[in-house]
Amino acid sequence: MCRVTELQQAVLAKNDRSADDLRARLTARGTSVVNLLSSPGSGKTALLEAELKLACERGVPVAALTADLATENDATRLARSGAPVKQVLTDGLCHLEADMLEGHLDGWLPDPTRLLFVENVGNLVCPASYDLGEMLRVALASVTEGEDKPLKYPSAFGLAHLVVVTKADLAEAVEFDGETFLANVRQVNPGVEVVFTSARRGQGVGEILDRALAAHEAGGPAHHPVMATAPQTHGHHHGSPHVHAHSH
């Protein structure tokens, strides 16, 4: 078991070094990465499509890379926004890694691109442990998933710079308790901003874009998660005590 833990720590440490290098190279070319994490079916793709469309309307140079185990359905949907989009098929891998991301950007990422949105694999476990060289990390959860998501997946929500609630138009129908959700978020990530959205009704569309542009201009996010700087004993890090820390 000790050997397994050491190997896992080495893998994550290697990824962090690659992420730092990628962040530096992208920053030098004027590009910031926005890493979007959620479970499957959260409405992440619908919201991202709306954000990309708004960015194009505003003349903000953006691009998107979407990762899935199979199919190119999400890329087809996102491309309707008018932004450059690339699909990454992970062939069963439950997360993206910094080296993988860099390999797919090589020769594809348009110049100039101010914001690169990365729609991570639909999974709130494995992706939380992997830095992708992002400037802004966003954790999303729909009202249909319940109020306890932040407590069930403390690493995903505890390392986020922004938390987004999707499908807010269904909150009353599914009896979603917003105050309980906010209290649960505060337990794992004190001080993080929580935004309520509905892609179908246009509620909150542009909030992620605005926060991403602000982080891009400031050279880093406004919020710095406690979990990113303090060792944690809870959460899932592939069996490793390694804590993903952003070095912006």
JSON list of C-alpha atoms in Angstrom, two decimals:
[
{"chain": "A", "resi": 1, "resn": "MET", "atom": "CA", "xyz": [0.00, 0.00, 0.00]},
{"chain": "A", "resi": 2, "resn": "CYS", "atom": "CA", "xyz": [2.86, 2.37, 0.79]},
{"chain": "A", "resi": 3, "resn": "ARG", "atom": "CA", "xyz": [4.34, 1.73, -2.64]},
{"chain": "A", "resi": 4, "resn": "VAL", "atom": "CA", "xyz": [0.99, 2.48, -4.29]},
{"chain": "A", "resi": 5, "resn": "THR", "atom": "CA", "xyz": [0.64, 5.72, -2.36]},
{"chain": "A", "resi": 6, "resn": "GLU", "atom": "CA", "xyz": [4.16, 6.80, -3.32]},
{"chain": "A", "resi": 7, "resn": "LEU", "atom": "CA", "xyz": [3.43, 6.10, -6.98]},
{"chain": "A", "resi": 8, "resn": "GLN", "atom": "CA", "xyz": [0.18, 8.08, -6.83]},
{"chain": "A", "resi": 9, "resn": "GLN", "atom": "CA", "xyz": [1.97, 10.99, -5.19]},
{"chain": "A", "resi": 10, "resn": "ALA", "atom": "CA", "xyz": [4.62, 10.90, -7.89]},
{"chain": "A", "resi": 11, "resn": "VAL", "atom": "CA", "xyz": [1.98, 10.93, -10.65]},
{"chain": "A", "resi": 12, "resn": "LEU", "atom": "CA", "xyz": [0.21, 13.92, -9.13]},
{"chain": "A", "resi": 13, "resn": "ALA", "atom": "CA", "xyz": [3.47, 15.76, -8.48]},
{"chain": "A", "resi": 14, "resn": "LYS", "atom": "CA", "xyz": [4.48, 15.26, -12.10]},
{"chain": "A", "resi": 15, "resn": "ASN", "atom": "CA", "xyz": [1.12, 16.58, -13.23]},
{"chain": "A", "resi": 16, "resn": "ASP", "atom": "CA", "xyz": [1.49, 19.67, -11.03]},
{"chain": "A", "resi": 17, "resn": "ARG", "atom": "CA", "xyz": [4.87, 20.45, -12.60]},
{"chain": "A", "resi": 18, "resn": "SER", "atom": "CA", "xyz": [3.41, 20.05, -16.08]},
{"chain": "A", "resi": 19, "resn": "ALA", "atom": "CA", "xyz": [0.46, 22.25, -15.12]},
{"chain": "A", "resi": 20, "resn": "ASP", "atom": "CA", "xyz": [2.74, 25.00, -13.83]},
{"chain": "A", "resi": 21, "resn": "ASP", "atom": "CA", "xyz": [4.75, 24.91, -17.06]},
{"chain": "A", "resi": 22, "resn": "LEU", "atom": "CA", "xyz": [1.59, 24.98, -19.17]},
{"chain": "A", "resi": 23, "resn": "ARG", "atom": "CA", "xyz": [0.13, 27.86, -17.16]},
{"chain": "A", "resi": 24, "resn": "ALA", "atom": "CA", "xyz": [3.31, 29.87, -17.65]},
{"chain": "A", "resi": 25, "resn": "ARG", "atom": "CA", "xyz": [3.39, 29.25, -21.40]},
{"chain": "A", "resi": 26, "resn": "LEU", "atom": "CA", "xyz": [-0.27, 30.09, -21.88]},
{"chain": "A", "resi": 27, "resn": "THR", "atom": "CA", "xyz": [0.03, 33.21, -19.74]},
{"chain": "A", "resi": 28, "resn": "ALA", "atom": "CA", "xyz": [2.94, 34.35, -21.86]},
{"chain": "A", "resi": 29, "resn": "ARG", "atom": "CA", "xyz": [0.75, 34.15, -24.97]},
{"chain": "A", "resi": 30, "resn": "GLY", "atom": "CA", "xyz": [-2.13, 35.91, -23.23]},
{"chain": "A", "resi": 31, "resn": "THR", "atom": "CA", "xyz": [-4.39, 32.90, -22.64]},
{"chain": "A", "resi": 32, "resn": "SER", "atom": "CA", "xyz": [-6.07, 31.84, -19.40]},
{"chain": "A", "resi": 33, "resn": "VAL", "atom": "CA", "xyz": [-7.66, 28.42, -18.83]},
{"chain": "A", "resi": 34, "resn": "VAL", "atom": "CA", "xyz": [-11.04, 28.00, -17.15]},
{"chain": "A", "resi": 35, "resn": "ASN", "atom": "CA", "xyz": [-11.50, 24.44, -15.83]},
{"chain": "A", "resi": 36, "resn": "LEU", "atom": "CA", "xyz": [-15.16, 23.37, -15.49]},
{"chain": "A", "resi": 37, "resn": "LEU", "atom": "CA", "xyz": [-15.93, 20.38, -13.23]},
{"chain": "A", "resi": 38, "resn": "SER", "atom": "CA", "xyz": [-19.28, 18.71, -12.68]},
{"chain": "A", "resi": 39, "resn": "SER", "atom": "CA", "xyz": [-21.04, 15.38, -12.59]},
{"chain": "A", "resi": 40, "resn": "PRO", "atom": "CA", "xyz": [-22.75, 14.05, -15.75]},
{"chain": "A", "resi": 41, "resn": "GLY", "atom": "CA", "xyz": [-26.07, 15.67, -16.59]},
{"chain": "A", "resi": 42, "resn": "SER", "atom": "CA", "xyz": [-25.44, 18.85, -14.61]},
{"chain": "A", "resi": 43, "resn": "GLY", "atom": "CA", "xyz": [-26.23, 21.13, -17.54]},
{"chain": "A", "resi": 44, "resn": "LYS", "atom": "CA", "xyz": [-22.60, 22.17, -17.88]},
{"chain": "A", "resi": 45, "resn": "THR", "atom": "CA", "xyz": [-22.57, 21.92, -21.68]},
{"chain": "A", "resi": 46, "resn": "ALA", "atom": "CA", "xyz": [-25.76, 23.98, -22.12]},
{"chain": "A", "resi": 47, "resn": "LEU", "atom": "CA", "xyz": [-24.43, 26.72, -19.87]},
{"chain": "A", "resi": 48, "resn": "LEU", "atom": "CA", "xyz": [-21.02, 26.71, -21.53]},
{"chain": "A", "resi": 49, "resn": "GLU", "atom": "CA", "xyz": [-22.62, 27.01, -24.96]},
{"chain": "A", "resi": 50, "resn": "ALA", "atom": "CA", "xyz": [-24.47, 30.12, -23.76]},
{"chain": "A", "resi": 51, "resn": "GLU", "atom": "CA", "xyz": [-21.28, 31.58, -22.25]},
{"chain": "A", "resi": 52, "resn": "LEU", "atom": "CA", "xyz": [-19.33, 30.99, -25.47]},
{"chain": "A", "resi": 53, "resn": "LYS", "atom": "CA", "xyz": [-22.07, 32.54, -27.59]},
{"chain": "A", "resi": 54, "resn": "LEU", "atom": "CA", "xyz": [-22.11, 35.61, -25.36]},
{"chain": "A", "resi": 55, "resn": "ALA", "atom": "CA", "xyz": [-18.31, 35.89, -25.55]},
{"chain": "A", "resi": 56, "resn": "CYS", "atom": "CA", "xyz": [-18.46, 35.78, -29.36]},
{"chain": "A", "resi": 57, "resn": "GLU", "atom": "CA", "xyz": [-21.16, 38.46, -29.37]},
{"chain": "A", "resi": 58, "resn": "ARG", "atom": "CA", "xyz": [-18.95, 40.65, -27.17]},
{"chain": "A", "resi": 59, "resn": "GLY", "atom": "CA", "xyz": [-15.94, 40.07, -29.39]},
{"chain": "A", "resi": 60, "resn": "VAL", "atom": "CA", "xyz": [-13.98, 38.22, -26.70]},
{"chain": "A", "resi": 61, "resn": "PRO", "atom": "CA", "xyz": [-11.61, 35.69, -28.33]},
{"chain": "A", "resi": 62, "resn": "VAL", "atom": "CA", "xyz": [-12.49, 32.37, -26.69]},
{"chain": "A", "resi": 63, "resn": "ALA", "atom": "CA", "xyz": [-12.12, 28.68, -27.46]},
{"chain": "A", "resi": 64, "resn": "ALA", "atom": "CA", "xyz": [-13.34, 25.48, -25.83]},
{"chain": "A", "resi": 65, "resn": "LEU", "atom": "CA", "xyz": [-12.01, 21.99, -25.39]},
{"chain": "A", "resi": 66, "resn": "THR", "atom": "CA", "xyz": [-14.46, 19.37, -24.18]},
{"chain": "A", "resi": 67, "resn": "ALA", "atom": "CA", "xyz": [-13.51, 15.93, -22.83]},
{"chain": "A", "resi": 68, "resn": "ASP", "atom": "CA", "xyz": [-15.66, 12.82, -22.83]},
{"chain": "A", "resi": 69, "resn": "LEU", "atom": "CA", "xyz": [-15.23, 9.07, -22.61]},
{"chain": "A", "resi": 70, "resn": "ALA", "atom": "CA", "xyz": [-16.96, 8.67, -25.98]},
{"chain": "A", "resi": 71, "resn": "THR", "atom": "CA", "xyz": [-18.98, 10.54, -28.68]},
{"chain": "A", "resi": 72, "resn": "GLU", "atom": "CA", "xyz": [-18.45, 14.06, -30.01]},
{"chain": "A", "resi": 73, "resn": "ASN", "atom": "CA", "xyz": [-21.93, 15.26, -29.07]},
{"chain": "A", "resi": 74, "resn": "ASP", "atom": "CA", "xyz": [-20.74, 17.99, -26.72]},
{"chain": "A", "resi": 75, "resn": "ALA", "atom": "CA", "xyz": [-18.34, 19.48, -29.26]},
{"chain": "A", "resi": 76, "resn": "THR", "atom": "CA", "xyz": [-21.13, 19.60, -31.83]},
{"chain": "A", "resi": 77, "resn": "ARG", "atom": "CA", "xyz": [-23.35, 21.48, -29.39]},
{"chain": "A", "resi": 78, "resn": "LEU", "atom": "CA", "xyz": [-20.64, 23.91, -28.29]},
{"chain": "A", "resi": 79, "resn": "ALA", "atom": "CA", "xyz": [-19.65, 24.68, -31.88]},
{"chain": "A", "resi": 80, "resn": "ARG", "atom": "CA", "xyz": [-23.09, 26.23, -32.40]},
{"chain": "A", "resi": 81, "resn": "SER", "atom": "CA", "xyz": [-21.83, 29.16, -30.35]},
{"chain": "A", "resi": 82, "resn": "GLY", "atom": "CA", "xyz": [-19.43, 30.17, -33.12]},
{"chain": "A", "resi": 83, "resn": "ALA", "atom": "CA", "xyz": [-16.35, 29.64, -30.97]},
{"chain": "A", "resi": 84, "resn": "PRO", "atom": "CA", "xyz": [-13.50, 27.27, -31.97]},
{"chain": "A", "resi": 85, "resn": "VAL", "atom": "CA", "xyz": [-14.15, 23.91, -30.29]},
{"chain": "A", "resi": 86, "resn": "LYS", "atom": "CA", "xyz": [-12.20, 20.68, -30.03]},
{"chain": "A", "resi": 87, "resn": "GLN", "atom": "CA", "xyz": [-13.39, 17.32, -28.72]},
{"chain": "A", "resi": 88, "resn": "VAL", "atom": "CA", "xyz": [-11.07, 15.08, -26.69]},
{"chain": "A", "resi": 89, "resn": "LEU", "atom": "CA", "xyz": [-11.98, 11.41, -26.28]},
{"chain": "A", "resi": 90, "resn": "THR", "atom": "CA", "xyz": [-10.27, 9.97, -23.22]},
{"chain": "A", "resi": 91, "resn": "ASP", "atom": "CA", "xyz": [-10.89, 6.30, -24.11]},
{"chain": "A", "resi": 92, "resn": "GLY", "atom": "CA", "xyz": [-12.14, 5.44, -20.64]},
{"chain": "A", "resi": 93, "resn": "LEU", "atom": "CA", "xyz": [-9.90, 7.74, -18.58]},
{"chain": "A", "resi": 94, "resn": "CYS", "atom": "CA", "xyz": [-12.03, 9.55, -16.00]},
{"chain": "A", "resi": 95, "resn": "HIS", "atom": "CA", "xyz": [-10.15, 12.85, -16.08]},
{"chain": "A", "resi": 96, "resn": "LEU", "atom": "CA", "xyz": [-7.88, 15.12, -18.07]},
{"chain": "A", "resi": 97, "resn": "GLU", "atom": "CA", "xyz": [-4.24, 15.69, -17.16]},
{"chain": "A", "resi": 98, "resn": "ALA", "atom": "CA", "xyz": [-2.01, 18.67, -17.93]},
{"chain": "A", "resi": 99, "resn": "ASP", "atom": "CA", "xyz": [0.15, 16.80, -20.45]},
{"chain": "A", "resi": 100, "resn": "MET", "atom": "CA", "xyz": [-2.96, 15.53, -22.25]},
{"chain": "A", "resi": 101, "resn": "LEU", "atom": "CA", "xyz": [-4.39, 19.02, -22.45]},
{"chain": "A", "resi": 102, "resn": "GLU", "atom": "CA", "xyz": [-1.16, 20.50, -23.75]},
{"chain": "A", "resi": 103, "resn": "GLY", "atom": "CA", "xyz": [-0.91, 17.80, -26.41]},
{"chain": "A", "resi": 104, "resn": "HIS", "atom": "CA", "xyz": [-4.36, 18.63, -27.73]},
{"chain": "A", "resi": 105, "resn": "LEU", "atom": "CA", "xyz": [-3.68, 22.37, -27.74]},
{"chain": "A", "resi": 106, "resn": "ASP", "atom": "CA", "xyz": [-0.49, 22.05, -29.77]},
{"chain": "A", "resi": 107, "resn": "GLY", "atom": "CA", "xyz": [-1.15, 23.27, -33.28]},
{"chain": "A", "resi": 108, "resn": "TRP", "atom": "CA", "xyz": [-4.87, 23.85, -32.62]},
{"chain": "A", "resi": 109, "resn": "LEU", "atom": "CA", "xyz": [-5.40, 26.68, -30.14]},
{"chain": "A", "resi": 110, "resn": "PRO", "atom": "CA", "xyz": [-6.22, 29.78, -32.20]},
{"chain": "A", "resi": 111, "resn": "ASP", "atom": "CA", "xyz": [-4.11, 32.88, -31.71]},
{"chain": "A", "resi": 112, "resn": "PRO", "atom": "CA", "xyz": [-5.20, 35.06, -30.08]},
{"chain": "A", "resi": 113, "resn": "THR", "atom": "CA", "xyz": [-7.35, 33.24, -27.53]},
{"chain": "A", "resi": 114, "resn": "ARG", "atom": "CA", "xyz": [-7.96, 35.14, -24.32]},
{"chain": "A", "resi": 115, "resn": "LEU", "atom": "CA", "xyz": [-9.97, 32.44, -22.54]},
{"chain": "A", "resi": 116, "resn": "LEU", "atom": "CA", "xyz": [-9.81, 28.69, -23.08]},
{"chain": "A", "resi": 117, "resn": "PHE", "atom": "CA", "xyz": [-12.75, 26.89, -21.47]},
{"chain": "A", "resi": 118, "resn": "VAL", "atom": "CA", "xyz": [-12.04, 23.25, -20.65]},
{"chain": "A", "resi": 119, "resn": "GLU", "atom": "CA", "xyz": [-15.13, 21.13, -20.07]},
{"chain": "A", "resi": 120, "resn": "ASN", "atom": "CA", "xyz": [-13.64, 18.33, -18.01]},
{"chain": "A", "resi": 121, "resn": "VAL", "atom": "CA", "xyz": [-14.93, 14.75, -18.01]},
{"chain": "A", "resi": 122, "resn": "GLY", "atom": "CA", "xyz": [-18.28, 14.48, -16.21]},
{"chain": "A", "resi": 123, "resn": "ASN", "atom": "CA", "xyz": [-16.96, 13.34, -12.85]},
{"chain": "A", "resi": 124, "resn": "LEU", "atom": "CA", "xyz": [-16.54, 15.07, -9.48]},
{"chain": "A", "resi": 125, "resn": "VAL", "atom": "CA", "xyz": [-13.93, 12.65, -8.15]},
{"chain": "A", "resi": 126, "resn": "CYS", "atom": "CA", "xyz": [-10.79, 12.15, -10.26]},
{"chain": "A", "resi": 127, "resn": "PRO", "atom": "CA", "xyz": [-10.67, 15.55, -12.06]},
{"chain": "A", "resi": 128, "resn": "ALA", "atom": "CA", "xyz": [-10.51, 17.38, -8.73]},
{"chain": "A", "resi": 129, "resn": "SER", "atom": "CA", "xyz": [-6.96, 16.11, -8.13]},
{"chain": "A", "resi": 130, "resn": "TYR", "atom": "CA", "xyz": [-5.52, 17.29, -11.44]},
{"chain": "A", "resi": 131, "resn": "ASP", "atom": "CA", "xyz": [-4.39, 20.84, -12.10]},
{"chain": "A", "resi": 132, "resn": "LEU", "atom": "CA", "xyz": [-4.73, 21.67, -15.80]},
{"chain": "A", "resi": 133, "resn": "GLY", "atom": "CA", "xyz": [-2.81, 24.92, -15.64]},
{"chain": "A", "resi": 134, "resn": "GLU", "atom": "CA", "xyz": [-6.07, 26.79, -15.08]},
{"chain": "A", "resi": 135, "resn": "MET", "atom": "CA", "xyz": [-6.44, 30.36, -13.94]},
{"chain": "A", "resi": 136, "resn": "LEU", "atom": "CA", "xyz": [-9.99, 29.74, -12.76]},
{"chain": "A", "resi": 137, "resn": "ARG", "atom": "CA", "xyz": [-11.58, 26.51, -11.51]},
{"chain": "A", "resi": 138, "resn": "VAL", "atom": "CA", "xyz": [-15.37, 26.28, -11.51]},
{"chain": "A", "resi": 139, "resn": "ALA", "atom": "CA", "xyz": [-17.41, 23.54, -9.81]},
{"chain": "A", "resi": 140, "resn": "LEU", "atom": "CA", "xyz": [-20.97, 23.15, -11.05]},
{"chain": "A", "resi": 141, "resn": "ALA", "atom": "CA", "xyz": [-23.97, 21.29, -9.59]},
{"chain": "A", "resi": 142, "resn": "SER", "atom": "CA", "xyz": [-27.58, 21.25, -10.71]},
{"chain": "A", "resi": 143, "resn": "VAL", "atom": "CA", "xyz": [-30.51, 21.69, -8.35]},
{"chain": "A", "resi": 144, "resn": "THR", "atom": "CA", "xyz": [-31.68, 18.21, -9.37]},
{"chain": "A", "resi": 145, "resn": "GLU", "atom": "CA", "xyz": [-28.59, 16.67, -7.73]},
{"chain": "A", "resi": 146, "resn": "GLY", "atom": "CA", "xyz": [-29.51, 17.76, -4.21]},
{"chain": "A", "resi": 147, "resn": "GLU", "atom": "CA", "xyz": [-28.04, 20.04, -1.58]},
{"chain": "A", "resi": 148, "resn": "ASP", "atom": "CA", "xyz": [-25.38, 17.66, -0.24]},
{"chain": "A", "resi": 149, "resn": "LYS", "atom": "CA", "xyz": [-23.12, 17.55, -3.32]},
{"chain": "A", "resi": 150, "resn": "PRO", "atom": "CA", "xyz": [-20.43, 19.80, -1.75]},
{"chain": "A", "resi": 151, "resn": "LEU", "atom": "CA", "xyz": [-20.21, 17.52, 1.28]},
{"chain": "A", "resi": 152, "resn": "LYS", "atom": "CA", "xyz": [-20.07, 14.36, -0.82]},
{"chain": "A", "resi": 153, "resn": "TYR", "atom": "CA", "xyz": [-17.35, 15.78, -3.08]},
{"chain": "A", "resi": 154, "resn": "PRO", "atom": "CA", "xyz": [-15.38, 18.16, -0.83]},
{"chain": "A", "resi": 155, "resn": "SER", "atom": "CA", "xyz": [-12.28, 18.23, -3.05]},
{"chain": "A", "resi": 156, "resn": "ALA", "atom": "CA", "xyz": [-14.19, 19.27, -6.16]},
{"chain": "A", "resi": 157, "resn": "PHE", "atom": "CA", "xyz": [-16.04, 22.06, -4.38]},
{"chain": "A", "resi": 158, "resn": "GLY", "atom": "CA", "xyz": [-13.36, 22.84, -1.82]},
{"chain": "A", "resi": 159, "resn": "LEU", "atom": "CA", "xyz": [-10.77, 23.69, -4.49]},
{"chain": "A", "resi": 160, "resn": "ALA", "atom": "CA", "xyz": [-13.10, 25.79, -6.65]},
{"chain": "A", "resi": 161, "resn": "HIS", "atom": "CA", "xyz": [-12.64, 29.51, -7.20]},
{"chain": "A", "resi": 162, "resn": "LEU", "atom": "CA", "xyz": [-16.32, 29.76, -8.15]},
{"chain": "A", "resi": 163, "resn": "VAL", "atom": "CA", "xyz": [-19.32, 27.50, -7.54]},
{"chain": "A", "resi": 164, "resn": "VAL", "atom": "CA", "xyz": [-22.18, 27.53, -10.04]},
{"chain": "A", "resi": 165, "resn": "VAL", "atom": "CA", "xyz": [-25.65, 26.12, -9.47]},
{"chain": "A", "resi": 166, "resn": "THR", "atom": "CA", "xyz": [-27.36, 25.12, -12.72]},
{"chain": "A", "resi": 167, "resn": "LYS", "atom": "CA", "xyz": [-31.00, 24.48, -13.71]},
{"chain": "A", "resi": 168, "resn": "ALA", "atom": "CA", "xyz": [-32.17, 27.01, -11.10]},
{"chain": "A", "resi": 169, "resn": "ASP", "atom": "CA", "xyz": [-35.52, 27.21, -12.90]},
{"chain": "A", "resi": 170, "resn": "LEU", "atom": "CA", "xyz": [-36.26, 23.70, -11.58]},
{"chain": "A", "resi": 171, "resn": "ALA", "atom": "CA", "xyz": [-35.43, 24.49, -7.95]},
{"chain": "A", "resi": 172, "resn": "GLU", "atom": "CA", "xyz": [-39.02, 24.78, -6.76]},
{"chain": "A", "resi": 173, "resn": "ALA", "atom": "CA", "xyz": [-40.14, 21.70, -8.65]},
{"chain": "A", "resi": 174, "resn": "VAL", "atom": "CA", "xyz": [-37.46, 19.49, -7.08]},
{"chain": "A", "resi": 175, "resn": "GLU", "atom": "CA", "xyz": [-37.72, 21.23, -3.67]},
{"chain": "A", "resi": 176, "resn": "PHE", "atom": "CA", "xyz": [-34.10, 22.33, -3.75]},
{"chain": "A", "resi": 177, "resn": "ASP", "atom": "CA", "xyz": [-33.06, 24.06, -0.51]},
{"chain": "A", "resi": 178, "resn": "GLY", "atom": "CA", "xyz": [-30.71, 26.83, -1.60]},
{"chain": "A", "resi": 179, "resn": "GLU", "atom": "CA", "xyz": [-29.78, 27.91, 1.90]},
{"chain": "A", "resi": 180, "resn": "THR", "atom": "CA", "xyz": [-28.75, 24.38, 2.86]},
{"chain": "A", "resi": 181, "resn": "PHE", "atom": "CA", "xyz": [-26.65, 24.11, -0.29]},
{"chain": "A", "resi": 182, "resn": "LEU", "atom": "CA", "xyz": [-24.92, 27.42, 0.50]},
{"chain": "A", "resi": 183, "resn": "ALA", "atom": "CA", "xyz": [-24.23, 26.28, 4.06]},
{"chain": "A", "resi": 184, "resn": "ASN", "atom": "CA", "xyz": [-22.71, 23.05, 2.76]},
{"chain": "A", "resi": 185, "resn": "VAL", "atom": "CA", "xyz": [-20.51, 24.95, 0.31]},
{"chain": "A", "resi": 186, "resn": "ARG", "atom": "CA", "xyz": [-19.29, 27.20, 3.14]},
{"chain": "A", "resi": 187, "resn": "GLN", "atom": "CA", "xyz": [-18.24, 24.14, 5.14]},
{"chain": "A", "resi": 188, "resn": "VAL", "atom": "CA", "xyz": [-15.76, 23.00, 2.48]},
{"chain": "A", "resi": 189, "resn": "ASN", "atom": "CA", "xyz": [-14.88, 26.35, 0.86]},
{"chain": "A", "resi": 190, "resn": "PRO", "atom": "CA", "xyz": [-15.47, 29.39, 3.08]},
{"chain": "A", "resi": 191, "resn": "GLY", "atom": "CA", "xyz": [-15.85, 32.63, 1.17]},
{"chain": "A", "resi": 192, "resn": "VAL", "atom": "CA", "xyz": [-16.27, 31.17, -2.32]},
{"chain": "A", "resi": 193, "resn": "GLU", "atom": "CA", "xyz": [-18.85, 32.92, -4.49]},
{"chain": "A", "resi": 194, "resn": "VAL", "atom": "CA", "xyz": [-21.91, 30.89, -5.49]},
{"chain": "A", "resi": 195, "resn": "VAL", "atom": "CA", "xyz": [-23.85, 31.83, -8.62]},
{"chain": "A", "resi": 196, "resn": "PHE", "atom": "CA", "xyz": [-27.31, 30.53, -9.55]},
{"chain": "A", "resi": 197, "resn": "THR", "atom": "CA", "xyz": [-27.97, 30.01, -13.25]},
{"chain": "A", "resi": 198, "resn": "SER", "atom": "CA", "xyz": [-30.48, 28.67, -15.75]},
{"chain": "A", "resi": 199, "resn": "ALA", "atom": "CA", "xyz": [-29.23, 28.25, -19.30]},
{"chain": "A", "resi": 200, "resn": "ARG", "atom": "CA", "xyz": [-32.80, 27.68, -20.49]},
{"chain": "A", "resi": 201, "resn": "ARG", "atom": "CA", "xyz": [-34.04, 31.00, -19.12]},
{"chain": "A", "resi": 202, "resn": "GLY", "atom": "CA", "xyz": [-30.80, 32.93, -19.48]},
{"chain": "A", "resi": 203, "resn": "GLN", "atom": "CA", "xyz": [-30.46, 33.45, -15.73]},
{"chain": "A", "resi": 204, "resn": "GLY", "atom": "CA", "xyz": [-26.86, 34.07, -14.71]},
{"chain": "A", "resi": 205, "resn": "VAL", "atom": "CA", "xyz": [-25.51, 33.61, -18.24]},
{"chain": "A", "resi": 206, "resn": "GLY", "atom": "CA", "xyz": [-22.33, 35.66, -18.47]},
{"chain": "A", "resi": 207, "resn": "GLU", "atom": "CA", "xyz": [-21.38, 35.25, -14.81]},
{"chain": "A", "resi": 208, "resn": "ILE", "atom": "CA", "xyz": [-18.65, 32.68, -15.58]},
{"chain": "A", "resi": 209, "resn": "LEU", "atom": "CA", "xyz": [-17.40, 34.78, -18.48]},
{"chain": "A", "resi": 210, "resn": "ASP", "atom": "CA", "xyz": [-17.22, 37.90, -16.31]},
{"chain": "A", "resi": 211, "resn": "ARG", "atom": "CA", "xyz": [-15.35, 36.10, -13.51]},
{"chain": "A", "resi": 212, "resn": "ALA", "atom": "CA", "xyz": [-12.96, 34.54, -16.01]},
{"chain": "A", "resi": 213, "resn": "LEU", "atom": "CA", "xyz": [-12.17, 37.88, -17.66]},
{"chain": "A", "resi": 214, "resn": "ALA", "atom": "CA", "xyz": [-11.62, 39.45, -14.24]},
{"chain": "A", "resi": 215, "resn": "ALA", "atom": "CA", "xyz": [-9.23, 36.64, -13.24]},
{"chain": "A", "resi": 216, "resn": "HIS", "atom": "CA", "xyz": [-7.45, 36.98, -16.58]},
{"chain": "A", "resi": 217, "resn": "GLU", "atom": "CA", "xyz": [-6.90, 40.71, -16.09]},
{"chain": "A", "resi": 218, "resn": "ALA", "atom": "CA", "xyz": [-5.87, 40.30, -12.44]},
{"chain": "A", "resi": 219, "resn": "GLY", "atom": "CA", "xyz": [-3.48, 37.43, -13.12]},
{"chain": "A", "resi": 220, "resn": "GLY", "atom": "CA", "xyz": [-5.41, 35.09, -10.85]},
{"chain": "A", "resi": 221, "resn": "PRO", "atom": "CA", "xyz": [-8.78, 34.47, -9.19]},
{"chain": "A", "resi": 222, "resn": "ALA", "atom": "CA", "xyz": [-10.23, 36.74, -6.53]},
{"chain": "A", "resi": 223, "resn": "HIS", "atom": "CA", "xyz": [-10.90, 33.78, -4.22]},
{"chain": "A", "resi": 224, "resn": "HIS", "atom": "CA", "xyz": [-8.19, 31.50, -2.85]},
{"chain": "A", "resi": 225, "resn": "PRO", "atom": "CA", "xyz": [-9.62, 28.27, -1.40]},
{"chain": "A", "resi": 226, "resn": "VAL", "atom": "CA", "xyz": [-8.46, 27.25, 2.05]},
{"chain": "A", "resi": 227, "resn": "MET", "atom": "CA", "xyz": [-8.10, 23.66, 0.88]},
{"chain": "A", "resi": 228, "resn": "ALA", "atom": "CA", "xyz": [-5.56, 24.72, -1.76]},
{"chain": "A", "resi": 229, "resn": "THR", "atom": "CA", "xyz": [-3.13, 25.90, 0.90]},
{"chain": "A", "resi": 230, "resn": "ALA", "atom": "CA", "xyz": [-3.88, 23.70, 3.94]},
{"chain": "A", "resi": 231, "resn": "PRO", "atom": "CA", "xyz": [-3.41, 19.90, 4.11]},
{"chain": "A", "resi": 232, "resn": "GLN", "atom": "CA", "xyz": [-6.70, 18.02, 4.19]},
{"chain": "A", "resi": 233, "resn": "THR", "atom": "CA", "xyz": [-7.46, 14.55, 5.45]},
{"chain": "A", "resi": 234, "resn": "HIS", "atom": "CA", "xyz": [-10.83, 14.22, 3.75]},
{"chain": "A", "resi": 235, "resn": "GLY", "atom": "CA", "xyz": [-11.77, 14.06, 0.09]},
{"chain": "A", "resi": 236, "resn": "HIS", "atom": "CA", "xyz": [-10.57, 11.84, -2.72]},
{"chain": "A", "resi": 237, "resn": "HIS", "atom": "CA", "xyz": [-7.07, 12.25, -4.08]},
{"chain": "A", "resi": 238, "resn": "HIS", "atom": "CA", "xyz": [-6.65, 8.78, -5.60]},
{"chain": "A", "resi": 239, "resn": "GLY", "atom": "CA", "xyz": [-5.72, 7.43, -2.18]},
{"chain": "A", "resi": 240, "resn": "SER", "atom": "CA", "xyz": [-2.99, 10.01, -1.80]},
{"chain": "A", "resi": 241, "resn": "PRO", "atom": "CA", "xyz": [-2.58, 12.80, 0.78]},
{"chain": "A", "resi": 242, "resn": "HIS", "atom": "CA", "xyz": [-1.49, 15.05, -2.08]},
{"chain": "A", "resi": 243, "resn": "VAL", "atom": "CA", "xyz": [-3.45, 18.31, -2.13]},
{"chain": "A", "resi": 244, "resn": "HIS", "atom": "CA", "xyz": [-3.90, 20.13, -5.43]},
{"chain": "A", "resi": 245, "resn": "ALA", "atom": "CA", "xyz": [-2.57, 23.64, -4.85]},
{"chain": "A", "resi": 246, "resn": "HIS", "atom": "CA", "xyz": [-2.77, 26.38, -7.43]},
{"chain": "A", "resi": 247, "resn": "SER", "atom": "CA", "xyz": [0.46, 28.34, -7.73]},
{"chain": "A", "resi": 248, "resn": "HIS", "atom": "CA", "xyz": [-0.86, 31.44, -9.47]}
]
